Amino acid sequence: MSMYRMLQLCAILLLAATSWSIDSSSCIHPTSVATNIICSCRSHHHHQRQQQPESYTDLAYCEIRDTFKEMPPFAQSDQRHYQVTFSGGRIGRIQEDALIDIDVIELTFDRVSIGHIDDYALSVHAGILSELTFAKNEFSNFRPQIFEGLYRLQKVNISYNDLSEFDLSVMQPLNSITNLVLEHDNIKSINPGWFSKLSNLVDLRLTENDITRLSAGVFSGLSSLKYLDIDNNRLTDISADAVNNSLFLKSISMAQNRLTSIPGTLFRRTPILETVDLRGNRLNNISSEIFRGLIYLRNLHIEDNRITRIDRDAFKDLTRLREIRLSNNLIQTFEGHRLFANNIILDTIELANCSLNDINGDVFRGLYKVRNIDLSGNHLKRLPNDLLANMTTLQTFNVRNSKLDFIQSDAGLFESMFQMKWLILDGNRISNIPAELFRNARRIENVVLRKNSISAINPAAFYHLENTKTLDLSENYIVTLDPKLFSSMSHLTNLDISINKITDLAEGLFTGNPILSTLMLNNNLITNLGKNVISSLSKLQYLSLANNKIQHVVEEAFSGATELVSVDFANNNIRLLRGATFSGGPFPRLRQLLFSGNELRRLEDGLLTTLTGQGLFGNFSTNNLTHLNVKIFGPKSSAQYFDFRDNRIDCISADVSERVLDRKLRLYLAGNPLICDCSLAWVGVVAKNCRPTVEACFADESRCDNLPSETIFSYNYDDCINATSYCPRIDHSVASQSIDVMLSFILIVKMFLISRCLSDVVYV
């Protein structure tokens, strides 16, 4: 069947469709004709099922991927609306009558190499075509006749083409369009008058081109324009009259260009502007003229420039301003004046990375509605006590990485923090936390003091933080924690004290934190974990004590923490885990148990029996374990995974086989000195009976230490009498007890003989 006939058949079947859903009875299946034609039926009425959709509500969709010398005509239409997409391939010519018999409402040429478009080829749809897209094509020969008569067209997208020599005046016939996208088109300049007849245009996007200048009157005639986007061009110069008479302009974006200055009267004829975006340019100062009269401006972006100076009255008229972003500039100081005095409804102020070396106490005075202030990445060293005075609505205060080395201790700085959610002070040089710092800041929810130089914390420092949920003290130099330091923080859920120099945890340290769910104590110098440190935390889910110097974990250490999900003791010095370590359970939610990188020599029987959760992963790799038996594992009903790689295991008891074969236990065993002999005969039985493959039972290819070319489940155990043999190794606990008894017996015998000898001597 020819491609011409296939396309006809596709169109006919589409026209015959009566159901809005994609169904083989009403729409052609992609593979039923050819793989390069995709057709389906769609409806705009997805919220209700209709047996017989009304005319002009059912949108048929056809995507065509092929190469044509000329576009083949479609079959006769039944007044259905169509969305037609040509994707990939090449069309040598789009002739005048190609689409004459089909009502196309959306027409897209995506990544199609088009040789030629006849004059008036698209005008046959003048009464219905509303969206036209030429994206990523190799066509630039647009002429006025191509767009002639398309009086219903609203959206035009000509993106990712080469229009470097394109005369945009050819689009003047499109006086009905409201949206025009000309992105990534290598456009180098725009001449005045090119858009003069597009009086209905609302949204114009010219991003990612090579435009260097906007001359006077360049957008004249765009009397309805509301949104203008010229981001990511090469603009170096703008005429003061570039947007003259754009009375309805609401948003203008000229971000990521090369502008060094803005004409003082540029926005004088755009009285209702709400958003101005000038970020990512090379502006060096903001004069008092630029934003004069913009009383409706709500969002101002001037970040990522080279601004060193801002005039005192630069923002004076912006009485409705809600967001101002000035980050990543070179401002250094505000010279004592109240820059935001008239912006009383400001919500967000961003002054991050501005090289500020000083900030006066009244710079934010009167901003009673501000919610977010970002002063991070500056050189402030200190914060005035009245900086945040009366800011009762402040929710986020960020002073990260600002070289602060001192915070006043008289509680003045945070005294009005009634809605504070985030206080971010990490990455500074703060060395101590005074007792009264948070006295009037009872409602702060999250306090971040990470990566400072804190070595001393007053025992009463956090006494007033009764509503705090997160406290981050990681990456400091804390050595000791007062037993009552966190006692009043009853709402604390996340506590991070990792990467410090803590050596000991006092029993009862966390008794005042009944809903604590995450506790990070990793990378300290802790040597012991007492019985009553963790057991009181009934809501604890995530516990990390990795990279400490813990040698011993007491029995029932976790008895009350039955909600645990993850326990991490990796890289400590633990040698033995008693069978009662996790008694007091069960622990049905535990999914991760990490004890890798310790000095474990033995796991006592019953160790994991209270860990009943499905999908538990236990990591005991890189230890000194020598053998395994089934008694250490959890219930038979739980599917669990254990990593025993890189230990000294040379034998695994056959009682493990049933659990492995039932897929309830999966082991990682690589890197152990396993000896392939009859003591591992059960492995051969499991390997033969495991379905669908042996990998379903064994997690890795563990090799025989005595036969490196063999894996433990490929070794031939046929000469073994049975597969139920146990490790010949005597259990260490039994062995040690037997040796102790034997030594005691020998000692008694020796003492008896010596006493007899001495008695004989005395008698003589």
PDB file of N, CA and C in Angstrom, residues 92-121:
ATOM      1  N   GLY A  92       8.965  18.481   0.701  1.00  0.00           N
ATOM      2  CA  GLY A  92       9.535  19.289  -0.370  1.00  0.00           C
ATOM      3  C   GLY A  92       8.722  20.533  -0.656  1.00  0.00           C
ATOM      4  N   ARG A  93       7.381  20.375  -0.587  1.00  0.00           N
ATOM      5  CA  ARG A  93       6.533  21.517  -0.930  1.00  0.00           C
ATOM      6  C   ARG A  93       5.181  21.378  -0.248  1.00  0.00           C
ATOM      7  N   ILE A  94       4.692  22.481   0.291  1.00  0.00           N
ATOM      8  CA  ILE A  94       3.319  22.530   0.788  1.00  0.00           C
ATOM      9  C   ILE A  94       2.529  23.346  -0.219  1.00  0.00           C
ATOM     10  N   GLN A  95       1.733  22.644  -1.025  1.00  0.00           N
ATOM     11  CA  GLN A  95       1.023  23.316  -2.101  1.00  0.00           C
ATOM     12  C   GLN A  95      -0.278  23.946  -1.609  1.00  0.00           C
ATOM     13  N   GLU A  96      -0.842  24.749  -2.454  1.00  0.00           N
ATOM     14  CA  GLU A  96      -1.985  25.570  -2.072  1.00  0.00           C
ATOM     15  C   GLU A  96      -3.192  24.747  -1.637  1.00  0.00           C
ATOM     16  N   ASP A  97      -3.415  23.587  -2.241  1.00  0.00           N
ATOM     17  CA  ASP A  97      -4.623  22.814  -1.947  1.00  0.00           C
ATOM     18  C   ASP A  97      -4.366  21.621  -1.027  1.00  0.00           C
ATOM     19  N   ALA A  98      -3.221  21.584  -0.348  1.00  0.00           N
ATOM     20  CA  ALA A  98      -2.846  20.394   0.419  1.00  0.00           C
ATOM     21  C   ALA A  98      -3.809  20.109   1.562  1.00  0.00           C
ATOM     22  N   LEU A  99      -4.292  21.136   2.218  1.00  0.00           N
ATOM     23  CA  LEU A  99      -5.137  20.937   3.391  1.00  0.00           C
ATOM     24  C   LEU A  99      -6.552  21.452   3.171  1.00  0.00           C
ATOM     25  N   ILE A 100      -6.958  21.501   1.933  1.00  0.00           N
ATOM     26  CA  ILE A 100      -8.212  22.171   1.601  1.00  0.00           C
ATOM     27  C   ILE A 100      -9.441  21.443   2.125  1.00  0.00           C
ATOM     28  N   ASP A 101      -9.343  20.129   2.301  1.00  0.00           N
ATOM     29  CA  ASP A 101     -10.525  19.359   2.679  1.00  0.00           C
ATOM     30  C   ASP A 101     -10.549  18.932   4.142  1.00  0.00           C
ATOM     31  N   ILE A 102      -9.752  19.534   4.978  1.00  0.00           N
ATOM     32  CA  ILE A 102      -9.755  19.151   6.387  1.00  0.00           C
ATOM     33  C   ILE A 102      -9.696  20.410   7.239  1.00  0.00           C
ATOM     34  N   ASP A 103     -10.523  20.472   8.270  1.00  0.00           N
ATOM     35  CA  ASP A 103     -10.588  21.644   9.133  1.00  0.00           C
ATOM     36  C   ASP A 103      -9.523  21.546  10.219  1.00  0.00           C
ATOM     37  N   VAL A 104      -8.408  22.220   9.998  1.00  0.00           N
ATOM     38  CA  VAL A 104      -7.299  22.166  10.942  1.00  0.00           C
ATOM     39  C   VAL A 104      -7.388  23.358  11.890  1.00  0.00           C
ATOM     40  N   ILE A 105      -7.468  23.053  13.190  1.00  0.00           N
ATOM     41  CA  ILE A 105      -7.523  24.126  14.177  1.00  0.00           C
ATOM     42  C   ILE A 105      -6.140  24.420  14.754  1.00  0.00           C
ATOM     43  N   GLU A 106      -5.269  23.378  14.799  1.00  0.00           N
ATOM     44  CA  GLU A 106      -3.892  23.541  15.253  1.00  0.00           C
ATOM     45  C   GLU A 106      -2.979  22.825  14.267  1.00  0.00           C
ATOM     46  N   LEU A 107      -2.025  23.543  13.707  1.00  0.00           N
ATOM     47  CA  LEU A 107      -1.126  22.979  12.702  1.00  0.00           C
ATOM     48  C   LEU A 107       0.313  23.178  13.169  1.00  0.00           C
ATOM     49  N   THR A 108       1.071  22.058  13.240  1.00  0.00           N
ATOM     50  CA  THR A 108       2.438  22.105  13.756  1.00  0.00           C
ATOM     51  C   THR A 108       3.394  21.416  12.800  1.00  0.00           C
ATOM     52  N   PHE A 109       4.505  22.094  12.516  1.00  0.00           N
ATOM     53  CA  PHE A 109       5.614  21.497  11.771  1.00  0.00           C
ATOM     54  C   PHE A 109       6.812  21.481  12.720  1.00  0.00           C
ATOM     55  N   ASP A 110       7.109  20.312  13.271  1.00  0.00           N
ATOM     56  CA  ASP A 110       8.135  20.174  14.300  1.00  0.00           C
ATOM     57  C   ASP A 110       9.304  19.361  13.754  1.00  0.00           C
ATOM     58  N   ARG A 111      10.477  20.010  13.658  1.00  0.00           N
ATOM     59  CA  ARG A 111      11.677  19.338  13.149  1.00  0.00           C
ATOM     60  C   ARG A 111      11.463  18.775  11.748  1.00  0.00           C
ATOM     61  N   VAL A 112      10.771  19.551  10.933  1.00  0.00           N
ATOM     62  CA  VAL A 112      10.516  19.153   9.546  1.00  0.00           C
ATOM     63  C   VAL A 112      11.305  20.071   8.621  1.00  0.00           C
ATOM     64  N   SER A 113      12.018  19.478   7.686  1.00  0.00           N
ATOM     65  CA  SER A 113      12.722  20.260   6.679  1.00  0.00           C
ATOM     66  C   SER A 113      11.741  20.575   5.555  1.00  0.00           C
ATOM     67  N   ILE A 114      11.392  21.872   5.431  1.00  0.00           N
ATOM     68  CA  ILE A 114      10.400  22.291   4.433  1.00  0.00           C
ATOM     69  C   ILE A 114      11.112  23.004   3.294  1.00  0.00           C
ATOM     70  N   GLY A 115      10.859  22.550   2.080  1.00  0.00           N
ATOM     71  CA  GLY A 115      11.496  23.165   0.923  1.00  0.00           C
ATOM     72  C   GLY A 115      10.815  24.455   0.494  1.00  0.00           C
ATOM     73  N   HIS A 116       9.485  24.427   0.385  1.00  0.00           N
ATOM     74  CA  HIS A 116       8.767  25.598  -0.123  1.00  0.00           C
ATOM     75  C   HIS A 116       7.326  25.563   0.372  1.00  0.00           C
ATOM     76  N   ILE A 117       6.782  26.746   0.660  1.00  0.00           N
ATOM     77  CA  ILE A 117       5.367  26.874   1.007  1.00  0.00           C
ATOM     78  C   ILE A 117       4.721  27.777  -0.032  1.00  0.00           C
ATOM     79  N   ASP A 118       3.708  27.267  -0.732  1.00  0.00           N
ATOM     80  CA  ASP A 118       3.004  28.061  -1.740  1.00  0.00           C
ATOM     81  C   ASP A 118       2.285  29.235  -1.091  1.00  0.00           C
ATOM     82  N   ASP A 119       2.122  30.297  -1.861  1.00  0.00           N
ATOM     83  CA  ASP A 119       1.303  31.409  -1.400  1.00  0.00           C
ATOM     84  C   ASP A 119      -0.112  30.916  -1.108  1.00  0.00           C
ATOM     85  N   TYR A 120      -0.690  31.408  -0.032  1.00  0.00           N
ATOM     86  CA  TYR A 120      -2.068  31.104   0.365  1.00  0.00           C
ATOM     87  C   TYR A 120      -2.287  29.626   0.692  1.00  0.00           C
ATOM     88  N   ALA A 121      -1.202  28.877   0.926  1.00  0.00           N
ATOM     89  CA  ALA A 121      -1.350  27.448   1.233  1.00  0.00           C
ATOM     90  C   ALA A 121      -2.106  27.234   2.537  1.00  0.00           C
TER      91      ALA A 121
END
